[in-house]
Tab-separated table of C-alpha atoms in Angstrom:
chain	number	residue	atom	x	y	z
A	19	UNK	CA	3.874	-8.295	-0.082
A	20	UNK	CA	0.927	-10.249	-1.552
A	21	UNK	CA	-1.140	-10.015	1.419
A	22	UNK	CA	-0.723	-6.090	1.336
A	23	UNK	CA	-1.765	-6.040	-2.377
A	24	UNK	CA	-4.703	-8.247	-1.601
A	25	UNK	CA	-5.913	-5.710	0.973
A	26	UNK	CA	-5.176	-2.768	-1.446
A	27	UNK	CA	-7.257	-4.289	-4.153
A	28	UNK	CA	-10.138	-5.110	-1.662
A	29	UNK	CA	-9.981	-1.440	-0.542
A	30	UNK	CA	-10.256	-0.248	-4.139
A	31	UNK	CA	-13.166	-2.578	-4.936
A	32	UNK	CA	-14.982	-1.238	-1.905
A	33	UNK	CA	-14.518	2.307	-2.945
A	34	UNK	CA	-14.894	1.943	-6.742
A	35	UNK	CA	-16.681	-1.234	-7.402
A	36	UNK	CA	-15.614	-4.104	-9.501
A	37	UNK	CA	-12.811	-3.462	-12.226
A	38	UNK	CA	-13.964	-4.100	-15.665
A	39	UNK	CA	-10.347	-4.475	-17.031
A	40	UNK	CA	-6.783	-4.888	-15.751
A	41	UNK	CA	-3.324	-4.881	-17.345
A	42	UNK	CA	-0.099	-6.076	-15.987
A	43	UNK	CA	3.353	-4.526	-16.587
A	44	UNK	CA	6.886	-5.749	-15.470
A	45	UNK	CA	9.783	-3.590	-15.914
A	46	UNK	CA	13.382	-5.027	-15.653
A	47	UNK	CA	14.547	-5.146	-12.138
A	48	UNK	CA	11.180	-4.207	-10.513
A	49	UNK	CA	8.130	-5.892	-9.184
A	50	UNK	CA	4.973	-6.479	-11.321
A	51	UNK	CA	2.630	-3.561	-11.546
A	52	UNK	CA	-1.014	-3.753	-12.473
A	53	UNK	CA	-3.545	-1.033	-13.473
A	54	UNK	CA	-7.158	-1.650	-12.788
A	55	UNK	CA	-9.859	0.167	-14.745
A	56	UNK	CA	-13.208	0.947	-12.977
A	57	UNK	CA	-16.075	2.606	-14.942
A	58	UNK	CA	-18.405	4.772	-12.797
A	59	UNK	CA	-21.724	5.496	-14.665
A	60	UNK	CA	-23.487	6.647	-11.570
A	61	UNK	CA	-25.230	9.946	-11.572
A	62	UNK	CA	-25.500	10.134	-15.345
A	63	UNK	CA	-21.863	11.204	-15.907
A	64	UNK	CA	-19.601	8.390	-17.136
A	65	UNK	CA	-16.153	8.624	-15.414
A	66	UNK	CA	-13.436	5.960	-15.827
A	67	UNK	CA	-10.973	5.484	-13.085
A	68	UNK	CA	-7.557	3.781	-13.307
A	69	UNK	CA	-5.807	2.667	-10.160
A	70	UNK	CA	-2.264	1.088	-9.831
A	71	UNK	CA	-1.764	-2.029	-7.827
A	72	UNK	CA	1.755	-3.000	-7.003
A	73	UNK	CA	3.362	0.443	-5.995
A	74	UNK	CA	2.486	-0.108	-2.333
A	75	UNK	CA	4.143	-3.563	-2.067
A	76	UNK	CA	7.291	-1.818	-0.984
A	77	UNK	CA	7.704	1.490	0.998
A	78	UNK	CA	9.159	4.375	-0.757
A	79	UNK	CA	12.754	4.969	0.355
A	80	UNK	CA	14.653	8.053	0.859
A	81	UNK	CA	17.010	8.148	-2.250
A	82	UNK	CA	19.838	9.560	-0.028
A	83	UNK	CA	19.614	6.698	2.612
A	84	UNK	CA	22.301	4.061	2.305
A	85	UNK	CA	20.081	1.181	3.011
A	86	UNK	CA	16.263	1.200	2.379
A	87	UNK	CA	14.291	0.044	5.386
A	88	UNK	CA	11.968	-3.019	4.082
A	89	UNK	CA	9.206	-2.081	6.483
A	90	UNK	CA	9.173	1.784	7.228
A	91	UNK	CA	8.471	4.462	4.619
A	92	UNK	CA	5.485	5.896	3.000
A	93	UNK	CA	3.265	3.528	0.676
A	94	UNK	CA	1.024	4.638	-1.967
A	95	UNK	CA	-1.089	3.743	-5.141
A	96	UNK	CA	-2.098	6.150	-7.874
A	97	UNK	CA	-5.587	6.813	-9.026
A	98	UNK	CA	-6.507	8.759	-12.271
A	99	UNK	CA	-10.113	9.847	-13.040
A	100	UNK	CA	-11.221	10.811	-16.558
A	101	UNK	CA	-14.425	11.375	-18.466
A	102	UNK	CA	-15.034	8.275	-20.544
A	103	UNK	CA	-15.577	8.087	-24.265
A	104	UNK	CA	-13.898	11.427	-25.216
A	105	UNK	CA	-10.452	10.040	-25.974
A	106	UNK	CA	-8.608	6.894	-26.206
A	107	UNK	CA	-7.605	7.014	-22.539
A	108	UNK	CA	-7.119	3.252	-22.168
A	109	UNK	CA	-3.769	3.746	-23.605
A	110	UNK	CA	-2.811	5.371	-20.360
A	111	UNK	CA	-2.333	1.905	-18.609
A	112	UNK	CA	1.366	1.598	-19.367
A	113	UNK	CA	2.262	5.226	-18.515
A	114	UNK	CA	0.578	4.817	-15.234
A	115	UNK	CA	2.583	1.666	-14.677
A	116	UNK	CA	5.624	3.661	-15.481
A	117	UNK	CA	4.706	6.248	-12.822
A	118	UNK	CA	3.975	3.685	-10.188
A	119	UNK	CA	7.371	2.071	-10.898
A	120	UNK	CA	9.338	5.266	-10.335
A	121	UNK	CA	10.032	4.971	-6.749
A	122	UNK	CA	11.675	1.709	-7.429
A	123	UNK	CA	13.373	2.653	-10.744
A	124	UNK	CA	14.379	6.279	-9.912
A	125	UNK	CA	14.275	6.395	-6.090
A	126	UNK	CA	11.682	9.197	-5.901
A	127	UNK	CA	9.184	9.534	-3.076
A	128	UNK	CA	5.754	10.368	-4.604
A	129	UNK	CA	3.802	12.719	-2.413
A	130	UNK	CA	0.966	15.184	-2.605
A	131	UNK	CA	2.073	18.480	-4.396
A	132	UNK	CA	4.895	16.705	-6.395
A	133	UNK	CA	5.050	16.483	-10.160
A	134	UNK	CA	5.604	13.321	-12.273
A	135	UNK	CA	6.660	13.935	-15.896
A	136	UNK	CA	6.455	11.177	-18.508
A	137	UNK	CA	8.137	13.179	-21.240
A	138	UNK	CA	5.458	11.874	-23.736
A	139	UNK	CA	1.681	12.117	-23.901
A	140	UNK	CA	-0.319	10.168	-21.199
A	141	UNK	CA	-2.172	8.587	-24.090
A	142	UNK	CA	-1.995	9.193	-27.875
A	143	UNK	CA	-2.866	12.745	-28.737
A	144	UNK	CA	-3.269	13.600	-25.115
A	145	UNK	CA	-2.527	17.388	-24.439
A	146	UNK	CA	-0.873	16.261	-21.095
A	147	UNK	CA	2.609	14.664	-20.385
A	148	UNK	CA	2.772	15.153	-16.673
A	149	UNK	CA	0.476	14.999	-13.588
A	150	UNK	CA	0.248	16.733	-10.309
A	151	UNK	CA	-0.211	14.504	-7.316
A	152	UNK	CA	-3.188	15.540	-5.358
A	153	UNK	CA	-4.143	14.988	-1.625
A	154	UNK	CA	-5.243	11.482	-0.569
A	155	UNK	CA	-8.385	10.563	1.261
A	156	UNK	CA	-11.127	11.798	-0.945
A	157	UNK	CA	-12.182	8.997	-3.315
A	158	UNK	CA	-10.333	6.159	-1.565
A	159	UNK	CA	-9.690	6.185	2.036
A	160	UNK	CA	-6.227	5.341	3.445
A	161	UNK	CA	-5.649	1.657	4.134
A	162	UNK	CA	-4.167	1.172	7.604
A	163	UNK	CA	-1.541	-1.606	7.879
A	164	UNK	CA	-0.135	-3.509	10.951
A	165	UNK	CA	2.617	-1.543	12.713
A	166	UNK	CA	5.436	-0.602	11.920
A	167	UNK	CA	4.046	-0.452	8.310
A	168	UNK	CA	2.857	3.042	7.205
A	169	UNK	CA	-0.700	3.152	5.714
A	170	UNK	CA	-1.231	2.928	1.972
A	171	UNK	CA	-2.374	6.325	0.651
A	172	UNK	CA	-4.401	6.547	-2.690
A	173	UNK	CA	-3.007	9.539	-4.381
A	174	UNK	CA	-5.211	11.184	-7.077
A	175	UNK	CA	-3.392	12.260	-10.394
A	176	UNK	CA	-4.326	15.595	-11.958
A	177	UNK	CA	-3.093	15.872	-15.558
A	178	UNK	CA	-1.077	18.989	-16.514
A	179	UNK	CA	-0.446	20.578	-19.812
A	180	UNK	CA	3.119	21.625	-20.414
A	181	UNK	CA	2.332	25.221	-19.709
A	182	UNK	CA	0.631	24.248	-16.422
A	183	UNK	CA	3.644	22.028	-15.426
A	184	UNK	CA	6.082	24.940	-16.175
A	185	UNK	CA	3.919	27.354	-14.222
A	186	UNK	CA	3.651	24.999	-11.272
A	187	UNK	CA	7.454	24.631	-11.141
A	188	UNK	CA	7.696	28.366	-10.742
A	189	UNK	CA	4.528	29.171	-8.596
A	190	UNK	CA	4.066	25.915	-6.709
A	191	UNK	CA	1.247	23.315	-6.553
A	192	UNK	CA	-1.078	25.365	-4.405
A	193	UNK	CA	-1.269	28.241	-6.792
A	194	UNK	CA	-1.819	26.090	-9.822
A	195	UNK	CA	-4.807	24.241	-7.812
A	196	UNK	CA	-6.309	27.706	-6.822
A	197	UNK	CA	-6.143	28.833	-10.461
A	198	UNK	CA	-7.891	25.580	-11.626
A	199	UNK	CA	-10.529	26.029	-8.840
A	200	UNK	CA	-11.095	29.765	-9.689
A	201	UNK	CA	-11.517	29.012	-13.401
A	202	UNK	CA	-13.935	26.051	-12.687
A	203	UNK	CA	-11.495	23.786	-14.551
A	204	UNK	CA	-12.717	20.128	-15.232
A	205	UNK	CA	-9.661	18.152	-14.444
A	206	UNK	CA	-11.416	15.028	-15.627
A	207	UNK	CA	-11.745	16.330	-19.094
A	208	UNK	CA	-9.163	14.427	-21.286
A	209	UNK	CA	-9.489	17.045	-24.014
A	210	UNK	CA	-9.276	20.158	-21.995
A	211	UNK	CA	-7.024	23.166	-22.701
A	212	UNK	CA	-4.546	24.704	-20.406
A	213	UNK	CA	-6.139	26.981	-17.706
A	214	UNK	CA	-5.229	30.732	-18.526
A	215	UNK	CA	-2.053	31.578	-16.664
A	216	UNK	CA	-1.627	35.247	-17.217
């Protein structure tokens, strides 16, 4: 487990640079989860990225399976990108750890197109309480592991307002993403309003 997480952290450092902060959270009956913060100030636009470390230590298991396979199953970490300095987004560290723990705690498989709902703002005053899981491979490339282990995928999280989350449940992830794209929505803006859904 430790060896996998060492490789995961090395991949994050290669893609995002050196983390400037990290926090650790342990939930009762689960492994330890860390959230690393990376500040990207290249290109004149400050973006802060938060990445989980620990979710990929175990494969995500089908909740209907009688026994979880200790080797086979999808592995992932979560990455959230936000514009820095506009809101107190560093308070997102514990909520991100909660989301990373959800496969162990709730038996869910986190995959692109799925929604994760915290039931409370992602950080104090945030207009978002849930996220849409995006497609991997853009910001951080998949990390191949020795067979039979599946690769670790780095899944981007896209914050959703309550209206967007409700619309997504009815219309699906693809239509919401198309609406965001058509309206030029800045998904990294921590203060953004809901995209028009009429």
